[in-house]
Coordinates of C-alpha atoms and ligand atoms in Angstrom, one line a residue:
M1 CA 1.0 -22.2 21.5
A2 CA 2.6 -23.9 24.6
E3 CA 1.4 -27.4 25.4
K4 CA -1.1 -27.7 28.1
K5 CA 0.1 -28.8 31.6
R6 CA -1.8 -32.0 32.5
I7 CA -2.9 -32.0 36.1
A8 CA -3.9 -34.7 38.6
L9 CA -5.8 -32.8 41.4
L10 CA -6.0 -34.9 44.6
G11 CA -8.6 -33.7 47.0
S12 CA -10.6 -31.7 44.4
T13 CA -13.6 -31.2 46.7
G14 CA -11.8 -29.4 49.5
S15 CA -11.0 -25.8 50.1
I16 CA -7.7 -25.9 48.1
G17 CA -9.1 -28.3 45.5
T18 CA -12.1 -26.1 44.6
Q19 CA -9.9 -23.0 44.5
A20 CA -7.5 -24.9 42.2
L21 CA -10.4 -25.6 39.9
E22 CA -11.3 -21.9 39.9
V23 CA -7.8 -21.3 38.7
A24 CA -8.0 -24.0 36.0
R25 CA -11.3 -22.5 34.8
Q26 CA -9.5 -19.2 34.1
F27 CA -6.7 -20.9 32.0
P28 CA -8.2 -23.6 29.9
E29 CA -5.5 -23.0 27.2
L30 CA -2.8 -23.8 29.8
L31 CA -4.1 -26.3 32.3
Q32 CA -5.9 -29.6 31.6
I33 CA -7.4 -31.5 34.4
E34 CA -6.7 -35.2 33.8
V35 CA -7.5 -36.6 37.2
L36 CA -9.9 -35.6 40.0
T37 CA -10.1 -37.3 43.4
A38 CA -12.2 -36.9 46.5
F39 CA -12.7 -38.9 49.6
S40 CA -16.5 -38.9 50.2
N41 CA -18.2 -35.9 48.5
A42 CA -19.4 -37.9 45.5
D43 CA -21.9 -35.3 44.3
L44 CA -19.4 -32.5 44.1
L45 CA -16.9 -34.8 42.5
I46 CA -19.5 -35.8 39.8
Q47 CA -20.3 -32.2 39.2
Q48 CA -16.6 -31.3 38.8
A49 CA -16.1 -34.3 36.5
K50 CA -18.9 -33.2 34.2
E51 CA -17.5 -29.7 33.9
F52 CA -13.7 -30.6 33.5
L53 CA -14.1 -34.0 31.7
P54 CA -11.0 -35.6 33.2
N55 CA -9.6 -38.9 32.0
V56 CA -10.1 -40.5 35.5
V57 CA -11.9 -39.8 38.8
V58 CA -11.2 -41.6 42.1
I59 CA -13.6 -41.7 45.0
G60 CA -12.0 -42.6 48.3
E61 CA -15.0 -44.3 49.8
E62 CA -15.4 -47.6 48.0
G63 CA -19.1 -47.9 48.8
K64 CA -19.7 -44.9 46.5
L65 CA -18.0 -46.3 43.4
E66 CA -21.2 -47.6 41.7
Y67 CA -23.0 -44.3 42.4
V68 CA -20.2 -42.2 40.8
K69 CA -19.9 -44.7 37.9
E70 CA -23.6 -44.5 37.2
A71 CA -23.6 -40.7 37.2
L72 CA -20.7 -40.6 34.7
W73 CA -21.5 -43.6 32.5
D74 CA -22.0 -41.6 29.3
D75 CA -19.1 -39.1 29.9
D76 CA -16.2 -41.4 28.8
I77 CA -14.5 -41.0 32.2
K78 CA -12.9 -43.9 34.0
V79 CA -14.0 -44.2 37.7
Y80 CA -12.0 -46.0 40.4
A81 CA -12.3 -46.2 44.2
G82 CA -10.0 -46.6 47.2
E83 CA -6.5 -45.9 48.4
K84 CA -4.7 -48.1 45.9
A85 CA -6.4 -46.3 43.0
L86 CA -4.9 -43.0 44.2
N87 CA -1.4 -44.5 44.1
D88 CA -2.0 -45.7 40.6
V89 CA -3.6 -42.7 38.9
V90 CA -0.8 -40.3 39.9
Q91 CA 1.6 -42.4 37.8
M92 CA -0.4 -42.3 34.6
G93 CA 1.3 -41.2 31.4
C94 CA -1.2 -38.5 30.8
V95 CA -0.2 -36.6 34.0
D96 CA 2.6 -34.0 34.1
M97 CA 1.9 -32.5 37.5
V98 CA 0.2 -33.7 40.7
L99 CA -1.4 -31.1 42.9
S100 CA -1.9 -32.6 46.3
A101 CA -4.8 -30.9 48.2
I102 CA -5.5 -33.9 50.4
V103 CA -5.6 -33.2 54.1
G104 CA -3.4 -35.1 56.5
V105 CA -1.2 -38.1 56.2
A106 CA -3.4 -39.7 53.6
G107 CA -1.5 -37.6 51.1
L108 CA 1.8 -39.3 51.9
S109 CA 1.6 -42.4 49.7
P110 CA 0.2 -41.0 46.5
I111 CA 2.7 -38.1 46.6
Y112 CA 5.6 -40.5 47.1
K113 CA 4.4 -42.6 44.1
A114 CA 4.1 -39.5 42.0
I115 CA 7.6 -38.4 42.9
E116 CA 9.0 -41.8 42.1
S117 CA 7.4 -41.7 38.7
G118 CA 8.9 -38.3 38.0
K119 CA 5.8 -36.1 38.1
Q120 CA 6.2 -32.5 39.1
I121 CA 4.5 -31.7 42.4
A122 CA 2.4 -28.8 43.6
L123 CA 2.2 -29.3 47.3
A124 CA -0.6 -28.0 49.5
N125 CA -0.5 -31.1 51.7
K126 CA 2.1 -29.9 54.2
E127 CA 1.7 -33.0 56.4
T128 CA 3.6 -35.0 53.7
L129 CA 6.8 -33.0 54.3
V130 CA 6.3 -32.8 58.1
V131 CA 6.1 -36.6 58.4
A132 CA 8.6 -37.7 55.8
G133 CA 10.5 -34.6 54.6
E134 CA 13.9 -36.2 54.3
L135 CA 12.5 -39.2 52.3
M136 CA 10.3 -37.0 50.1
T137 CA 13.0 -34.3 49.3
R138 CA 15.7 -36.9 48.7
T139 CA 13.5 -39.0 46.4
A140 CA 12.4 -35.8 44.5
Y141 CA 16.1 -34.8 44.1
E142 CA 16.9 -38.3 42.8
N143 CA 14.1 -38.2 40.3
G144 CA 14.6 -34.6 39.1
V145 CA 11.2 -33.6 40.5
N146 CA 10.5 -30.1 41.7
L147 CA 8.2 -29.5 44.7
Y148 CA 6.3 -26.3 44.1
P149 CA 4.8 -24.9 47.3
V150 CA 1.1 -24.0 47.4
D151 CA 1.1 -23.0 51.1
S152 CA 1.0 -19.2 51.0
E153 CA 4.0 -18.7 53.3
H154 CA 6.2 -21.1 51.3
S155 CA 5.0 -19.6 48.0
A156 CA 6.1 -16.2 49.4
I157 CA 9.5 -17.6 50.2
F158 CA 9.8 -19.3 46.9
Q159 CA 8.8 -16.1 45.1
S160 CA 11.4 -14.1 47.2
L161 CA 14.1 -16.6 46.2
A162 CA 13.6 -16.1 42.5
G163 CA 17.0 -15.0 41.0
E164 CA 18.8 -15.8 44.3
F165 CA 19.7 -19.4 43.5
H166 CA 23.4 -19.0 44.5
N167 CA 22.9 -16.7 47.5
P168 CA 22.8 -18.3 50.9
I169 CA 19.7 -17.7 53.1
S170 CA 20.6 -16.3 56.5
R171 CA 17.0 -16.5 57.9
L172 CA 13.4 -17.3 56.9
I173 CA 10.7 -15.4 58.7
I174 CA 7.4 -17.1 58.5
T175 CA 4.3 -15.0 59.2
A176 CA 1.3 -16.2 61.2
S177 CA -2.1 -14.5 61.4
G178 CA -2.3 -15.6 65.1
G179 CA -5.7 -17.2 64.4
P180 CA -8.9 -16.5 66.2
F181 CA -7.4 -16.5 69.7
R182 CA -4.6 -14.1 69.1
G183 CA -4.1 -11.9 72.3
K184 CA -5.9 -14.4 74.5
K185 CA -4.2 -16.1 77.5
R186 CA -4.4 -19.7 78.7
C187 CA -7.1 -18.8 81.3
D188 CA -9.3 -17.4 78.5
L189 CA -9.0 -20.5 76.3
Q190 CA -9.7 -23.4 78.8
T191 CA -13.3 -23.8 77.7
V192 CA -13.3 -22.6 74.1
T193 CA -15.5 -24.6 71.7
K194 CA -14.8 -25.9 68.2
E195 CA -17.3 -23.3 66.9
Q196 CA -15.1 -20.5 68.3
A197 CA -11.9 -22.2 67.1
L198 CA -13.3 -22.6 63.6
K199 CA -13.8 -18.8 63.2
H200 CA -10.6 -17.8 61.4
P201 CA -10.2 -14.0 61.0
N202 CA -8.6 -14.0 57.5
W203 CA -8.8 -17.3 55.7
S204 CA -11.6 -19.7 54.9
M205 CA -10.1 -23.3 55.0
G206 CA -10.9 -26.9 55.7
S207 CA -11.7 -27.7 59.4
K208 CA -8.4 -29.5 60.3
I209 CA -6.1 -26.7 59.2
T210 CA -8.5 -24.1 60.8
I211 CA -8.1 -25.8 64.2
D212 CA -4.3 -26.0 63.5
S213 CA -4.4 -22.3 63.0
A214 CA -6.2 -21.7 66.3
T215 CA -3.6 -23.8 68.2
L216 CA -0.6 -22.4 66.1
M217 CA 0.3 -26.0 65.2
N218 CA -0.2 -24.9 61.6
K219 CA 2.7 -22.6 62.0
G220 CA 4.8 -25.4 63.6
L221 CA 4.0 -27.7 60.7
E222 CA 4.9 -24.9 58.3
V223 CA 8.3 -24.4 60.0
I224 CA 9.1 -28.0 59.4
E225 CA 7.7 -27.8 55.8
A226 CA 10.1 -24.8 55.2
K227 CA 13.1 -26.6 56.6
W228 CA 12.7 -29.4 54.0
L229 CA 11.5 -27.3 51.1
F230 CA 14.3 -24.8 51.3
G231 CA 17.0 -26.8 53.1
V232 CA 17.3 -24.2 56.0
P233 CA 18.1 -25.4 59.5
L234 CA 15.5 -24.8 62.3
E235 CA 17.6 -22.3 64.1
K236 CA 17.3 -20.0 61.1
I237 CA 13.5 -20.2 60.8
D238 CA 11.6 -17.7 62.9
V239 CA 7.8 -17.1 63.2
V240 CA 6.4 -13.7 63.6
V241 CA 2.7 -12.9 64.1
H242 CA 1.3 -10.5 61.5
P243 CA -2.5 -10.3 62.0
Q244 CA -3.3 -8.6 58.6
S245 CA -2.0 -11.6 56.6
I246 CA -0.6 -9.3 53.8
V247 CA 3.1 -10.0 54.1
H248 CA 3.1 -13.8 53.4
S249 CA 6.7 -14.5 54.6
L250 CA 10.2 -13.1 54.2
V251 CA 13.7 -14.2 53.4
E252 CA 16.8 -12.5 54.9
F253 CA 20.1 -12.7 52.9
E254 CA 23.6 -12.5 54.1
D255 CA 24.0 -8.8 53.3
G256 CA 21.0 -8.1 55.6
S257 CA 18.6 -7.5 52.8
V258 CA 15.1 -8.9 53.4
K259 CA 12.8 -9.8 50.6
A260 CA 9.1 -10.5 51.0
Q261 CA 6.0 -11.3 49.0
L262 CA 2.8 -9.3 49.7
G263 CA -0.8 -9.8 48.6
L264 CA -4.3 -10.0 49.8
P265 CA -5.1 -13.3 51.6
D266 CA -6.3 -15.4 48.7
M267 CA -5.0 -18.9 48.2
K268 CA -5.8 -18.8 44.5
L269 CA -2.6 -16.7 44.0
P270 CA -0.1 -19.2 45.4
I271 CA -2.1 -22.0 43.7
Q272 CA -1.9 -20.2 40.3
Y273 CA 1.9 -19.5 40.8
A274 CA 2.6 -23.2 41.5
L275 CA 0.6 -24.3 38.4
T276 CA 1.9 -21.7 35.9
Y277 CA 5.5 -21.3 37.3
P278 CA 7.8 -19.8 36.0
E279 CA 5.3 -17.6 34.3
R280 CA 2.9 -15.1 36.0
K281 CA -0.4 -15.0 34.3
C282 CA -2.9 -12.1 34.4
S283 CA -5.5 -12.7 37.0
N284 CA -8.7 -11.1 38.0
F285 CA -7.9 -11.3 41.8
P286 CA -8.6 -8.1 43.8
R287 CA -5.5 -5.9 44.1
L288 CA -3.7 -4.9 47.3
N289 CA -4.1 -1.2 48.0
L290 CA -1.5 -0.3 50.7
V291 CA -3.1 3.0 51.7
E292 CA -6.6 1.4 52.1
Q293 CA -5.0 -1.5 53.9
G294 CA -3.3 0.7 56.5
A295 CA -0.9 -0.4 59.2
L296 CA 0.9 -3.7 58.9
T297 CA 1.9 -4.9 62.4
F298 CA 4.2 -7.6 63.7
E299 CA 4.5 -9.3 67.1
E300 CA 6.2 -12.2 68.9
P301 CA 4.2 -15.4 69.0
D302 CA 2.9 -16.2 72.6
L303 CA 4.6 -19.6 73.1
E304 CA 3.1 -20.0 76.6
T305 CA -0.5 -19.7 75.4
F306 CA 0.1 -21.7 72.2
P307 CA 2.4 -24.6 73.2
C308 CA 1.9 -26.5 69.9
L309 CA 4.4 -24.2 68.1
P310 CA 7.3 -25.1 70.5
L311 CA 6.2 -28.7 70.4
A312 CA 6.7 -28.8 66.6
Y313 CA 10.2 -27.2 66.9
E314 CA 11.0 -29.8 69.5
A315 CA 9.8 -32.7 67.4
S316 CA 11.7 -31.5 64.4
R317 CA 14.9 -30.9 66.4
R318 CA 14.7 -34.5 67.7
G319 CA 14.2 -35.7 64.1
G320 CA 13.7 -39.3 63.0
C321 CA 10.1 -40.5 63.6
M322 CA 9.3 -37.6 66.0
P323 CA 7.7 -35.2 63.5
C324 CA 5.6 -38.2 62.3
V325 CA 4.5 -38.8 65.9
L326 CA 3.7 -35.1 66.4
N327 CA 1.6 -35.0 63.2
A328 CA -0.3 -38.3 64.0
A329 CA -1.0 -37.1 67.6
N330 CA -2.2 -33.8 66.3
E331 CA -4.5 -35.4 63.6
A332 CA -6.0 -37.7 66.3
A333 CA -6.4 -34.9 68.8
V334 CA -7.9 -32.4 66.3
G335 CA -10.3 -35.1 65.2
L336 CA -11.4 -35.6 68.9
F337 CA -11.7 -31.9 69.4
L338 CA -13.9 -31.6 66.3
R339 CA -16.1 -34.3 67.7
D340 CA -16.4 -32.4 71.0
R341 CA -14.6 -35.2 72.8
I342 CA -11.7 -33.2 74.3
G343 CA -11.0 -29.6 75.2
F344 CA -8.7 -27.1 73.5
Y345 CA -5.7 -27.7 75.8
D346 CA -6.0 -31.5 75.5
I347 CA -4.6 -31.1 72.0
P348 CA -1.1 -30.0 73.1
R349 CA -1.3 -32.3 76.1
L350 CA -2.0 -35.4 73.9
I351 CA 0.8 -34.4 71.5
E352 CA 3.3 -33.9 74.4
N353 CA 2.4 -37.3 75.9
A354 CA 2.8 -39.0 72.5
L355 CA 6.2 -37.4 72.0
A356 CA 7.3 -38.4 75.5
K357 CA 6.2 -42.0 75.0
A358 CA 7.5 -42.6 71.5
S359 CA 10.8 -44.4 71.1
F360 CA 13.2 -42.8 68.7
C361 CA 13.8 -44.5 65.3
V362 CA 14.6 -43.4 61.8
P363 CA 12.0 -44.8 59.4
T364 CA 13.3 -45.3 55.8
S365 CA 10.1 -46.0 53.9
V366 CA 6.5 -44.7 53.5
E367 CA 5.2 -48.0 55.0
E368 CA 7.3 -47.5 58.2
Y369 CA 6.0 -43.9 58.5
L370 CA 2.4 -45.0 58.0
S371 CA 2.8 -47.7 60.6
I372 CA 4.1 -45.2 63.2
D373 CA 1.3 -42.9 62.3
K374 CA -1.3 -45.7 62.8
E375 CA 0.2 -46.8 66.1
T376 CA 0.3 -43.3 67.5
K377 CA -3.3 -42.6 66.6
Q378 CA -4.5 -45.9 67.9
S379 CA -2.9 -45.4 71.2
I380 CA -4.6 -42.0 71.6
L381 CA -8.0 -43.2 70.4
Q382 CA -7.9 -46.3 72.6
S383 CA -7.2 -44.2 75.7
F384 CA -10.5 -42.4 74.9
S385 CA -12.6 -45.5 74.1
N386 CA -11.6 -46.9 77.6
Q387 CA -12.9 -43.8 79.4
Ligands
NAD401 P1 -10.3 -29.9 53.1 O1 -10.7 -30.6 54.3 O2 -11.1 -28.7 52.7 O3 -10.2 -30.8 51.8 C1 -9.5 -32.0 51.9 C2 -9.6 -32.8 50.6 O4 -8.9 -34.1 50.8 C3 -11.0 -33.2 50.2 O5 -11.2 -33.1 48.8 C4 -11.2 -34.6 50.7 O6 -12.1 -35.3 49.9 C5 -9.8 -35.2 50.5 N1 -9.5 -36.2 51.5 C6 -9.7 -36.1 52.9 N2 -9.3 -37.3 53.4 C7 -8.9 -38.1 52.5 C8 -8.4 -39.4 52.4 N3 -8.2 -40.2 53.6 N4 -8.0 -39.9 51.3 C9 -8.1 -39.2 50.1 N5 -8.6 -38.0 50.1 C10 -9.0 -37.4 51.2 O7 -8.8 -29.4 53.3 P2 -8.0 -28.1 52.8 O8 -8.3 -26.9 53.7 O9 -8.3 -27.9 51.3 O10 -6.5 -28.5 53.0 C11 -5.9 -29.4 52.2 C12 -4.4 -29.4 52.5 O11 -3.8 -28.1 52.1 C13 -4.0 -29.6 53.9 O12 -2.8 -30.3 54.0 C14 -3.8 -28.1 54.4 O13 -2.9 -28.1 55.5 C15 -3.2 -27.5 53.2 N6 -3.4 -26.1 53.1 C16 -4.7 -25.6 53.0 C17 -4.9 -24.2 52.9 C18 -6.3 -23.6 52.8 O14 -6.4 -22.4 52.6 N7 -7.4 -24.4 52.9 C19 -3.8 -23.3 52.9 C20 -2.5 -23.9 53.0 C21 -2.3 -25.2 53.0
MG402 MG1 0.0 -21.4 55.3

């Protein structure tokens, strides 16, 4: 029997994290959970630890350390807290692969440490590649580490590239559902609320990525993620809106042939592929029935109504620290929108201002990226505390 793959699951209490555990539950003979981490949901973390009996758990909020320790005291599980612990546990000898399902730039440092210590990476946390794609992919290459995409679009591209290693890519076509506001115009969206923005038609996800899907920033982040994962320049990456979310993305080759991966919208499939690659394991996921599904349609993204998508292209074209600034401004703005402090169109406005104000530089370390991230967020949050 093949040896088990030993997994550190960062962000186990979130949308991707809980679905990754559903996958792990299906394949106990293949996957062993060695590390579970969460930021604040101590009760769910404890419940998961009691079921999967990992070696270590980490709770982000240090004030909850004693609570988690007490709950797990007779389970022979080590319990740590805080940011530094995250950076340490990904390097442990008992870990083969790190699945990063943390949301936002908080995923940057632990993934970098994991890459440096040669762990294989399954990446849901796209912000890591958006902010520091060059540093991450170069360090992965130097350490013989593969970055397996979990994002459904990138998994579709990765699956379409199987067997095509030597064949140049002429174009990547990333599909977008269009989110809850597809077909609307600027004048319809001036006063939309977070409740409306949080109603995604096809996917149930964490709140930050759901707002990113409503603004189309999620697609912008995914274009940058694809650029780094597949080494394809921006001019060869297109976005097409496909409201049914069945064709998860496509690759065009030099002979004009286009390959795609299709499936029902269910993140467990790309999570499972990243964890069991190169094998495909029998799953109990519902199957796609093309006739029942009916028409698959495609349309151009509306860049005038959804300016976050062109802003992401612009930041990536400018390069250096600009994608980091874009991501930081977006995280800060989405946080303010989720707290009802700003309107929907303040999100692109704040990002555009941040990009206009930022001075160009080329960070070379995680610390430099994190300091630009902090500065950008502080400057946005300060402008609101002064109002
Ligand atoms: P989520 O908000 O549901 O979960 C986030 C997880 O990260 C939680 O376990 C939380 O405890 C942890 N976390 C949050 N802040 C943290 C911090 N500062 N330090 C340590 N841990 C922290 O988010 P999600 O929807 O599961 O998304 C996770 C990542 O996966 C994001 O980068 C998102 O873009 C990406 N992604 C998600 C989906 C999806 O369907 N949800 C699809 C594709 C990609
Ligand atoms: Mg996606």
